[in-house]
mmCIF file with all atom_site columns, C-alpha atoms in Angstrom:
data_model
loop_
_atom_site.group_PDB
_atom_site.id
_atom_site.type_symbol
_atom_site.label_atom_id
_atom_site.label_alt_id
_atom_site.label_comp_id
_atom_site.label_asym_id
_atom_site.label_entity_id
_atom_site.label_seq_id
_atom_site.pdbx_PDB_ins_code
_atom_site.Cartn_x
_atom_site.Cartn_y
_atom_site.Cartn_z
_atom_site.occupancy
_atom_site.B_iso_or_equiv
_atom_site.pdbx_formal_charge
_atom_site.auth_seq_id
_atom_site.auth_comp_id
_atom_site.auth_asym_id
_atom_site.auth_atom_id
_atom_site.pdbx_PDB_model_num
ATOM 1   C CA . MET H 1 1   ? 91.868  93.548  98.403  1.00 44.00 ? 103 MET H CA 1
ATOM 2   C CA . LYS H 1 2   ? 88.763  94.197  100.482 1.00 43.00 ? 104 LYS H CA 1
ATOM 3   C CA . SER H 1 3   ? 86.947  91.267  101.982 1.00 45.00 ? 105 SER H CA 1
ATOM 4   C CA . ALA H 1 4   ? 83.461  90.453  100.778 1.00 48.00 ? 106 ALA H CA 1
ATOM 5   C CA . LYS H 1 5   ? 82.234  90.156  104.359 1.00 46.00 ? 107 LYS H CA 1
ATOM 6   C CA . PRO H 1 6   ? 80.215  93.243  105.401 1.00 47.00 ? 108 PRO H CA 1
ATOM 7   C CA . GLN H 1 7   ? 81.509  95.271  108.297 1.00 47.00 ? 109 GLN H CA 1
ATOM 8   C CA . VAL H 1 8   ? 79.422  95.340  111.450 1.00 46.00 ? 110 VAL H CA 1
ATOM 9   C CA . ASN H 1 9   ? 79.501  98.259  113.865 1.00 48.00 ? 111 ASN H CA 1
ATOM 10  C CA . HIS H 1 10  ? 78.445  97.679  117.452 1.00 48.00 ? 112 HIS H CA 1
ATOM 11  C CA . SER H 1 11  ? 76.881  100.509 119.438 1.00 46.00 ? 113 SER H CA 1
ATOM 12  C CA . GLN H 1 12  ? 76.998  100.951 123.223 1.00 49.00 ? 114 GLN H CA 1
ATOM 13  C CA . HIS H 1 13  ? 73.709  99.102  123.663 1.00 50.00 ? 115 HIS H CA 1
ATOM 14  C CA . GLY H 1 14  ? 74.909  95.956  121.899 1.00 49.00 ? 116 GLY H CA 1
ATOM 15  C CA . GLU H 1 15  ? 72.950  96.432  118.673 1.00 45.00 ? 117 GLU H CA 1
ATOM 16  C CA . SER H 1 16  ? 74.788  95.752  115.467 1.00 45.00 ? 118 SER H CA 1
ATOM 17  C CA . GLN H 1 17  ? 74.535  97.874  112.341 1.00 51.00 ? 119 GLN H CA 1
ATOM 18  C CA . ARG H 1 18  ? 75.985  97.065  108.943 1.00 59.00 ? 120 ARG H CA 1
ATOM 19  C CA . ALA H 1 19  ? 78.285  99.649  107.393 1.00 67.00 ? 121 ALA H CA 1
ATOM 20  C CA . LEU H 1 20  ? 76.902  100.984 104.121 1.00 63.00 ? 122 LEU H CA 1
ATOM 21  C CA . SER H 1 21  ? 78.746  100.477 100.845 1.00 67.00 ? 123 SER H CA 1
ATOM 22  C CA . PRO H 1 22  ? 79.518  103.630 98.824  1.00 64.00 ? 124 PRO H CA 1
ATOM 23  C CA . LEU H 1 23  ? 76.663  102.769 96.447  1.00 58.00 ? 125 LEU H CA 1
ATOM 24  C CA . GLN H 1 24  ? 74.194  102.248 99.303  1.00 63.00 ? 126 GLN H CA 1
ATOM 25  C CA . SER H 1 25  ? 75.324  105.526 100.820 1.00 64.00 ? 127 SER H CA 1
ATOM 26  C CA . ALA H 1 26  ? 74.840  107.340 97.494  1.00 57.00 ? 128 ALA H CA 1
ATOM 27  C CA . LEU H 1 27  ? 71.400  105.770 97.040  1.00 54.00 ? 129 LEU H CA 1
ATOM 28  C CA . GLY H 1 28  ? 70.361  106.822 100.536 1.00 62.00 ? 130 GLY H CA 1
ATOM 29  C CA . SER H 1 29  ? 71.431  110.446 100.199 1.00 61.00 ? 131 SER H CA 1
ATOM 30  C CA . ALA H 1 30  ? 70.304  111.099 96.612  1.00 56.00 ? 132 ALA H CA 1
ATOM 31  C CA . ALA H 1 31  ? 66.955  112.494 95.537  1.00 62.00 ? 133 ALA H CA 1
ATOM 32  C CA . SER H 1 32  ? 66.445  109.660 93.034  1.00 70.00 ? 134 SER H CA 1
ATOM 33  C CA . PRO H 1 33  ? 68.117  106.376 92.113  1.00 70.00 ? 135 PRO H CA 1
ATOM 34  C CA . THR H 1 34  ? 69.149  107.929 88.793  1.00 70.00 ? 136 THR H CA 1
ATOM 35  C CA . GLN H 1 35  ? 70.957  110.736 90.572  1.00 76.00 ? 137 GLN H CA 1
ATOM 36  C CA . ALA H 1 36  ? 72.581  108.227 92.930  1.00 75.00 ? 138 ALA H CA 1
ATOM 37  C CA . TYR H 1 37  ? 73.927  106.116 90.066  1.00 75.00 ? 139 TYR H CA 1
ATOM 38  C CA . GLU H 1 38  ? 75.211  109.252 88.307  1.00 78.00 ? 140 GLU H CA 1
ATOM 39  C CA . THR H 1 39  ? 77.027  110.295 91.484  1.00 83.00 ? 141 THR H CA 1
ATOM 40  C CA . TYR H 1 40  ? 78.438  106.817 92.006  1.00 82.00 ? 142 TYR H CA 1
ATOM 41  C CA . ILE H 1 41  ? 79.677  106.557 88.414  1.00 83.00 ? 143 ILE H CA 1
ATOM 42  C CA . ASP H 1 42  ? 81.090  110.091 88.514  1.00 85.00 ? 144 ASP H CA 1
ATOM 43  C CA . ASN H 1 43  ? 83.017  109.227 91.677  1.00 89.00 ? 145 ASN H CA 1
ATOM 44  C CA . GLY H 1 44  ? 84.455  106.158 89.963  1.00 88.00 ? 146 GLY H CA 1
ATOM 45  C CA . LEU H 1 45  ? 85.490  108.215 86.931  1.00 91.00 ? 147 LEU H CA 1
ATOM 46  C CA . ILE H 1 46  ? 87.128  110.815 89.187  1.00 93.00 ? 148 ILE H CA 1
ATOM 47  C CA . CYS H 1 47  ? 89.036  108.071 90.973  1.00 93.00 ? 149 CYS H CA 1
ATOM 48  C CA . LEU H 1 48  ? 90.206  106.651 87.641  1.00 94.00 ? 150 LEU H CA 1
ATOM 49  C CA . LYS H 1 49  ? 91.230  110.135 86.471  1.00 95.00 ? 151 LYS H CA 1
ATOM 50  C CA . HIS H 1 50  ? 93.376  110.574 89.587  1.00 96.00 ? 152 HIS H CA 1
ATOM 51  C CA . LYS H 1 51  ? 94.944  107.145 89.046  1.00 97.00 ? 153 LYS H CA 1
ATOM 52  C CA . ILE H 1 52  ? 95.830  108.118 85.463  1.00 97.00 ? 154 ILE H CA 1
ATOM 53  C CA . ARG H 1 53  ? 97.363  111.368 86.673  1.00 98.00 ? 155 ARG H CA 1
ATOM 54  C CA . ASN H 1 54  ? 99.502  109.464 89.194  1.00 97.00 ? 156 ASN H CA 1
ATOM 55  C CA . ILE H 1 55  ? 100.660 106.960 86.578  1.00 97.00 ? 157 ILE H CA 1
ATOM 56  C CA . GLU H 1 56  ? 101.575 109.840 84.235  1.00 98.00 ? 158 GLU H CA 1
ATOM 57  C CA . LYS H 1 57  ? 103.660 111.402 87.026  1.00 97.00 ? 159 LYS H CA 1
ATOM 58  C CA . LYS H 1 58  ? 105.404 108.073 87.554  1.00 97.00 ? 160 LYS H CA 1
ATOM 59  C CA . LYS H 1 59  ? 106.068 107.827 83.807  1.00 97.00 ? 161 LYS H CA 1
ATOM 60  C CA . LEU H 1 60  ? 107.672 111.293 83.794  1.00 97.00 ? 162 LEU H CA 1
ATOM 61  C CA . LYS H 1 61  ? 109.835 110.369 86.758  1.00 97.00 ? 163 LYS H CA 1
ATOM 62  C CA . LEU H 1 62  ? 110.981 107.183 85.049  1.00 97.00 ? 164 LEU H CA 1
ATOM 63  C CA . GLU H 1 63  ? 111.736 109.087 81.855  1.00 97.00 ? 165 GLU H CA 1
ATOM 64  C CA . ASP H 1 64  ? 113.902 111.442 83.911  1.00 96.00 ? 166 ASP H CA 1
ATOM 65  C CA . TYR H 1 65  ? 115.744 108.460 85.405  1.00 96.00 ? 167 TYR H CA 1
ATOM 66  C CA . ARG H 1 66  ? 116.285 107.008 81.914  1.00 96.00 ? 168 ARG H CA 1
ATOM 67  C CA . ASP H 1 67  ? 117.696 110.313 80.642  1.00 96.00 ? 169 ASP H CA 1
ATOM 68  C CA . ARG H 1 68  ? 119.990 110.590 83.646  1.00 95.00 ? 170 ARG H CA 1
ATOM 69  C CA . LEU H 1 69  ? 121.156 107.012 83.078  1.00 94.00 ? 171 LEU H CA 1
ATOM 70  C CA . LYS H 1 70  ? 121.854 107.735 79.375  1.00 95.00 ? 172 LYS H CA 1
ATOM 71  C CA . ASN H 1 71  ? 123.931 110.769 80.399  1.00 95.00 ? 173 ASN H CA 1
ATOM 72  C CA . GLY H 1 72  ? 126.137 108.500 82.496  1.00 94.00 ? 174 GLY H CA 1
ATOM 73  C CA . GLU H 1 73  ? 124.799 109.518 85.898  1.00 94.00 ? 175 GLU H CA 1
ATOM 74  C CA . GLN H 1 74  ? 124.850 106.893 88.641  1.00 94.00 ? 176 GLN H CA 1
ATOM 75  C CA . LEU H 1 75  ? 121.414 105.875 89.964  1.00 94.00 ? 177 LEU H CA 1
ATOM 76  C CA . ASN H 1 76  ? 120.728 104.070 93.205  1.00 94.00 ? 178 ASN H CA 1
ATOM 77  C CA . PRO H 1 77  ? 119.434 100.464 93.064  1.00 95.00 ? 179 PRO H CA 1
ATOM 78  C CA . ASP H 1 78  ? 115.803 101.497 93.648  1.00 95.00 ? 180 ASP H CA 1
ATOM 79  C CA . GLN H 1 79  ? 115.950 103.941 90.748  1.00 94.00 ? 181 GLN H CA 1
ATOM 80  C CA . LEU H 1 80  ? 117.519 101.323 88.480  1.00 94.00 ? 182 LEU H CA 1
ATOM 81  C CA . GLU H 1 81  ? 114.792 98.856  89.426  1.00 96.00 ? 183 GLU H CA 1
ATOM 82  C CA . ALA H 1 82  ? 112.155 101.490 88.675  1.00 95.00 ? 184 ALA H CA 1
ATOM 83  C CA . VAL H 1 83  ? 113.668 102.182 85.236  1.00 95.00 ? 185 VAL H CA 1
ATOM 84  C CA . GLU H 1 84  ? 113.303 98.488  84.413  1.00 96.00 ? 186 GLU H CA 1
ATOM 85  C CA . LYS H 1 85  ? 109.544 98.793  84.980  1.00 96.00 ? 187 LYS H CA 1
ATOM 86  C CA . TYR H 1 86  ? 109.107 101.636 82.473  1.00 96.00 ? 188 TYR H CA 1
ATOM 87  C CA . GLU H 1 87  ? 107.349 99.453  79.879  1.00 97.00 ? 189 GLU H CA 1
ATOM 88  C CA . GLU H 1 88  ? 104.994 98.120  82.549  1.00 97.00 ? 190 GLU H CA 1
ATOM 89  C CA . VAL H 1 89  ? 104.082 101.672 83.564  1.00 97.00 ? 191 VAL H CA 1
ATOM 90  C CA . LEU H 1 90  ? 103.398 102.579 79.915  1.00 97.00 ? 192 LEU H CA 1
ATOM 91  C CA . HIS H 1 91  ? 101.163 99.527  79.584  1.00 98.00 ? 193 HIS H CA 1
ATOM 92  C CA . ASN H 1 92  ? 99.285  100.407 82.802  1.00 97.00 ? 194 ASN H CA 1
ATOM 93  C CA . LEU H 1 93  ? 98.788  103.979 81.626  1.00 97.00 ? 195 LEU H CA 1
ATOM 94  C CA . GLU H 1 94  ? 97.417  102.852 78.264  1.00 97.00 ? 196 GLU H CA 1
ATOM 95  C CA . PHE H 1 95  ? 95.112  100.354 79.974  1.00 96.00 ? 197 PHE H CA 1
ATOM 96  C CA . ALA H 1 96  ? 93.805  102.957 82.440  1.00 96.00 ? 198 ALA H CA 1
ATOM 97  C CA . LYS H 1 97  ? 93.080  105.416 79.626  1.00 96.00 ? 199 LYS H CA 1
ATOM 98  C CA . GLU H 1 98  ? 91.185  102.761 77.646  1.00 96.00 ? 200 GLU H CA 1
ATOM 99  C CA . LEU H 1 99  ? 89.239  101.864 80.781  1.00 94.00 ? 201 LEU H CA 1
ATOM 100 C CA . GLN H 1 100 ? 88.352  105.518 81.316  1.00 94.00 ? 202 GLN H CA 1
ATOM 101 C CA . LYS H 1 101 ? 87.054  105.814 77.728  1.00 94.00 ? 203 LYS H CA 1
ATOM 102 C CA . THR H 1 102 ? 84.999  102.649 78.129  1.00 93.00 ? 204 THR H CA 1
ATOM 103 C CA . PHE H 1 103 ? 83.486  103.713 81.454  1.00 90.00 ? 205 PHE H CA 1
ATOM 104 C CA . SER H 1 104 ? 82.720  107.193 80.120  1.00 91.00 ? 206 SER H CA 1
ATOM 105 C CA . GLY H 1 105 ? 80.900  105.673 77.161  1.00 91.00 ? 207 GLY H CA 1
ATOM 106 C CA . LEU H 1 106 ? 78.981  103.264 79.364  1.00 87.00 ? 208 LEU H CA 1
ATOM 107 C CA . SER H 1 107 ? 78.072  106.100 81.695  1.00 86.00 ? 209 SER H CA 1
ATOM 108 C CA . GLN H 1 108 ? 76.702  108.161 78.811  1.00 88.00 ? 210 GLN H CA 1
ATOM 109 C CA . ASP H 1 109 ? 74.727  105.181 77.503  1.00 88.00 ? 211 ASP H CA 1
ATOM 110 C CA . LEU H 1 110 ? 73.260  104.579 80.963  1.00 85.00 ? 212 LEU H CA 1
ATOM 111 C CA . LEU H 1 111 ? 72.222  108.215 81.337  1.00 84.00 ? 213 LEU H CA 1
ATOM 112 C CA . LYS H 1 112 ? 70.587  108.225 77.894  1.00 89.00 ? 214 LYS H CA 1
ATOM 113 C CA . ALA H 1 113 ? 68.661  105.053 78.707  1.00 88.00 ? 215 ALA H CA 1
ATOM 114 C CA . GLN H 1 114 ? 67.522  106.455 82.047  1.00 85.00 ? 216 GLN H CA 1
ATOM 115 C CA . LYS H 1 115 ? 66.331  109.710 80.473  1.00 88.00 ? 217 LYS H CA 1
ATOM 116 C CA . LYS H 1 116 ? 64.528  107.787 77.747  1.00 91.00 ? 218 LYS H CA 1
ATOM 117 C CA . ALA H 1 117 ? 62.786  105.613 80.354  1.00 90.00 ? 219 ALA H CA 1
ATOM 118 C CA . GLN H 1 118 ? 61.777  108.707 82.339  1.00 89.00 ? 220 GLN H CA 1
ATOM 119 C CA . ARG H 1 119 ? 60.300  110.362 79.226  1.00 92.00 ? 221 ARG H CA 1
ATOM 120 C CA . ARG H 1 120 ? 58.413  107.165 78.372  1.00 93.00 ? 222 ARG H CA 1
ATOM 121 C CA . GLU H 1 121 ? 57.068  106.932 81.920  1.00 92.00 ? 223 GLU H CA 1
ATOM 122 C CA . HIS H 1 122 ? 56.023  110.574 81.816  1.00 92.00 ? 224 HIS H CA 1
ATOM 123 C CA . MET H 1 123 ? 54.205  110.063 78.498  1.00 93.00 ? 225 MET H CA 1
ATOM 124 C CA . LEU H 1 124 ? 52.383  107.003 79.859  1.00 93.00 ? 226 LEU H CA 1
ATOM 125 C CA . LYS H 1 125 ? 51.298  109.044 82.885  1.00 92.00 ? 227 LYS H CA 1
ATOM 126 C CA . LEU H 1 126 ? 49.975  111.804 80.655  1.00 91.00 ? 228 LEU H CA 1
ATOM 127 C CA . GLU H 1 127 ? 48.047  109.311 78.544  1.00 90.00 ? 229 GLU H CA 1
ATOM 128 C CA . ALA H 1 128 ? 46.592  107.686 81.665  1.00 91.00 ? 230 ALA H CA 1
ATOM 129 C CA . GLU H 1 129 ? 45.461  111.103 82.962  1.00 89.00 ? 231 GLU H CA 1
ATOM 130 C CA . LYS H 1 130 ? 43.803  111.927 79.649  1.00 88.00 ? 232 LYS H CA 1
ATOM 131 C CA . LYS H 1 131 ? 41.762  108.730 79.816  1.00 81.00 ? 233 LYS H CA 1
#
């Protein structure tokens, strides 16, 4: 697990600079905060998608081990230990998929709210200009 203490980089002249978090980096490079949050959330969803893909690969491998074991083939101790964790892998896969659905929904809700706020702000500006 990462420590909560921020990293400090020291330059040649002895000044210290704090390393930016991924969110701070996204905020700094984006045209607007909305775009930065979208990018940050998209990156998180991509990471979760990759994690799901890896868990699915592990599940397939374990299913292969189980089939080989049923057919009477000898497995090494590591493979036998992995087969015992099959149910845990299924649980992790289900959990990751539920998490992905939840985050996708939250992301969509956030984007809708941001667009609604932008439209409201734009309408208020137009009304102010008319006055």
